[in-house]
C-alpha angles and dihedrals in degrees: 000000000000123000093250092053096048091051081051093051097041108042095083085053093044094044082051086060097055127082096196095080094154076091100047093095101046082045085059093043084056099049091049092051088047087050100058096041096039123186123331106254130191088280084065108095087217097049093028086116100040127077121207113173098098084067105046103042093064126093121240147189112241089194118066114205103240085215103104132154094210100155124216080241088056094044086043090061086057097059124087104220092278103134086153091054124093109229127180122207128204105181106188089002101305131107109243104203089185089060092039136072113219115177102134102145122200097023140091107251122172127135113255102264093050081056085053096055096036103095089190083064108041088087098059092043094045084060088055120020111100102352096112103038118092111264086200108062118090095227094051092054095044083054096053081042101059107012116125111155132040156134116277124168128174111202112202123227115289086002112138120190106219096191121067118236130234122194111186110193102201135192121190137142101035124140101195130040101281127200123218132197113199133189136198128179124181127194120192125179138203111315090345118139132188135154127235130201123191129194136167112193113180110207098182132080091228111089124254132211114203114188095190117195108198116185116187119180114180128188143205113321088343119131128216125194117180116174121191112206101202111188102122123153120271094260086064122106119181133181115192140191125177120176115188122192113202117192121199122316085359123133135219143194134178113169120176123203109194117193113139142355117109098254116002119175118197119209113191123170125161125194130210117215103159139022131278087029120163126203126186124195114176123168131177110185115183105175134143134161099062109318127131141199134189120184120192132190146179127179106192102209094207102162140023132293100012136138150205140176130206124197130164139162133203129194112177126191137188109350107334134134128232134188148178135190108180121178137179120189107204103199113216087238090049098092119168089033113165110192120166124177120176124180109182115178139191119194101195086181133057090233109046116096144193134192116204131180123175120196148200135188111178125173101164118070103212096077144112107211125154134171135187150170136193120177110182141124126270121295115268096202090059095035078061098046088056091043093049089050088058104264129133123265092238098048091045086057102048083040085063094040087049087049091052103050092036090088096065090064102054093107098050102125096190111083100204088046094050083050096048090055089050094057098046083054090047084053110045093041079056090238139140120222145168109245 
């Protein structure tokens, strides 16, 4: 039974398991939606270079078992040393509070199905849930559709969270392939200011597909950073969409770190709503055997004098595929406008691949925007200068592909995730390194 036909089956049996039936309605109009697009397939132009069939022709359980044996050692190898750091762990969709460390002061924190019940807050999520995801894209409806568990933090006005936070989604303990959707939702007011950290870990040897919903809003002066961690096992899929909403003078990161997983597509669009905005976008993406990743990702330049950046990096090995679709809507009124994307790309293997395709769509004429893309093997020149000075052959090459992808992570505020990435890099280039 195909994917689509299993989410039409299950969903009467999943709606009989939730209390918060006020969005039962609007979960049936997405699933209708979802029925009659399907899935993208490869005649679609955004998914012409990605495959998914290997995920949708699988059967899945569409309810975890909440029994796991995930250990404090096993979570402990998760961290990344930031023991000053909150984190907040879900393991088969649930939050787990005696695995997790919650001591964010001054802001509304709840996971999302607590949201959901808590009639003094239904007010507050009805004005944002769902009001910047596309309500056309087949995995954002099955997501409304099916979600039941979530991160969701309100930041009051001025307030600024000093400690970064860290939210760990976990599967252990299925015996059958299990498919998650997961939400996030974000609020954060005037000249407030917090860190996120996501990351998905599969512990089983059954494959997971994770469809993850991520909705930012940031206000004035206020400043937003979401990192995705992305180093899951090879029986992991995950689709991903984050929208994020900027409002005047605010600031925005979302920097995605790919690693591991077996497919993993990246959805990124940002959204302009007030003037001297600034948007950041940084990837690094180190995979080989037959992995692939696709990130894709839209800045819609709604208003004057803002700005965004694009970066991202790309190392292939063995015989995976890589792409990037990268776009930039430049509105008439936009003027100064100042819009940079760069995709820069090393295949270390004959038969490792990338697509890339960098766009621009500019209808005001007062703007710097560039784009660009290289795609290309290390430098022989350089890879000369480190052998004549008496290094190996294969460190000189992962010093120069650590060199490479360094520069994506130059905005990276947290210092142990910053580490952490380092030392991933550092890994998969099969390098060893003082950090």
């Amino acid at each position: 039974m195909s994917l689509q036909e299993q989410t039409i089956n299950n969903h009467t049996s999943f709606l009989e398991t939730l209390r918060h039936s006020f969005l039962n309605e609007e979960r049936k109009t997405a699933l209708q939606k979802f029925e009659a697009k399907g899935f993208p397939t490869k005649k679609d132009e955004e998914y012409k270079y990605t495959n998914l069939k290997e995920i949708t022709e699988k059967n899945y359980n569409f309810f975890p078992s909440e029994a796991h044996h995930i250990t404090k050692e096993q979570l402990d190898e998760l961290h990344l040393g930031e023991e000053h750091f909150d984190w907040i762990v879900f393991i088969n969709g649930k939050l787990h509070k005696e695995y997790s460390n919650i001591s964010i002061e001054n802001a509304e924190f709840l996971t999302l199905n607590e949201a959901l019940n808590d009639s003094a807050k239904k007010e507050t999520f009805n004005q944002y849930f769902n009001t910047i995801a596309s309500q056309d894209l087949a995995f954002t409806n099955l997501n409304l559709a099916y979600f039941n568990e979530g991160f969701f933090l309100k930041v009051p006005k001025n307030i600024v969270i000093e400690k970064p936070i860290h939210v760990f989604y976990i599967s252990d303990s299925q015996e059958e392939n299990t498919f998650y959707n997961t939400r996030n939702l974000l609020i954060v007011e005037a000249g407030a200011k917090v860190e996120v950290i996501e990351s998905h870990h599969n512990f089983d040897d059954s494959f997971v597909f994770t469809n993850s919903v991520t909705e930012i809003f940031t206000y004035q002066n206020a400043k937003a950073d979401w990192h995705k961690l992305q180093n899951d096992s090879d029986t992991s899929y995950l689709v991903d969409h984050t929208f994020a909403k900027q409002e005047r003078d605010s600031l925005t990161t979302v920097n995605t770190f790919s690693f591991g997983g077996k497919l993993v597509r990246n959805n990124l669009d940002f959204i302009h709503n007030g003037e001297n905005i600034n948007s950041f976008m940084n990837g690094i993406t180190i995979i080989g055997k037959d992995q692939l990743v696709d990130h894709h990702t839209a800045v819609h330049h709604n208003t004057p004098n803002c700005e965004s950046y694009q970066n991202y990096k790309g190392i292939f090995k063995d015989k995976s595929h890589g792409v990037f679709n990268g776009k930039v809507f430049v509105n008439k009124i936009a003027q100064k406008t100042n819009a940079y994307q760069q995709n820069n790309n090393i295949l270390l293997d004959e038969g490792a691949t990338i697509d890339t395709k960098p766009q621009l769509e500019i209808f005001a004429d007062d703007v710097k925007c560039s784009h660009g893309c290289t795609v290309g093997q290390l430098n022989e020149d350089a890879m000369f200068y480190l052998r004549a000075r008496g290094i190996s052959k294969k460190e000189a090459r992962a010093l120069l592909l650590y060199a490479f992808a360094n520069d994506a992570m130059q905005n990276i505020d947290i210092e142990p995730l910053k580490v952490k990435v380092s030392k991933l890099l550092a890994e998969k280039l099969e390098v060893q390194m003082e950090f």
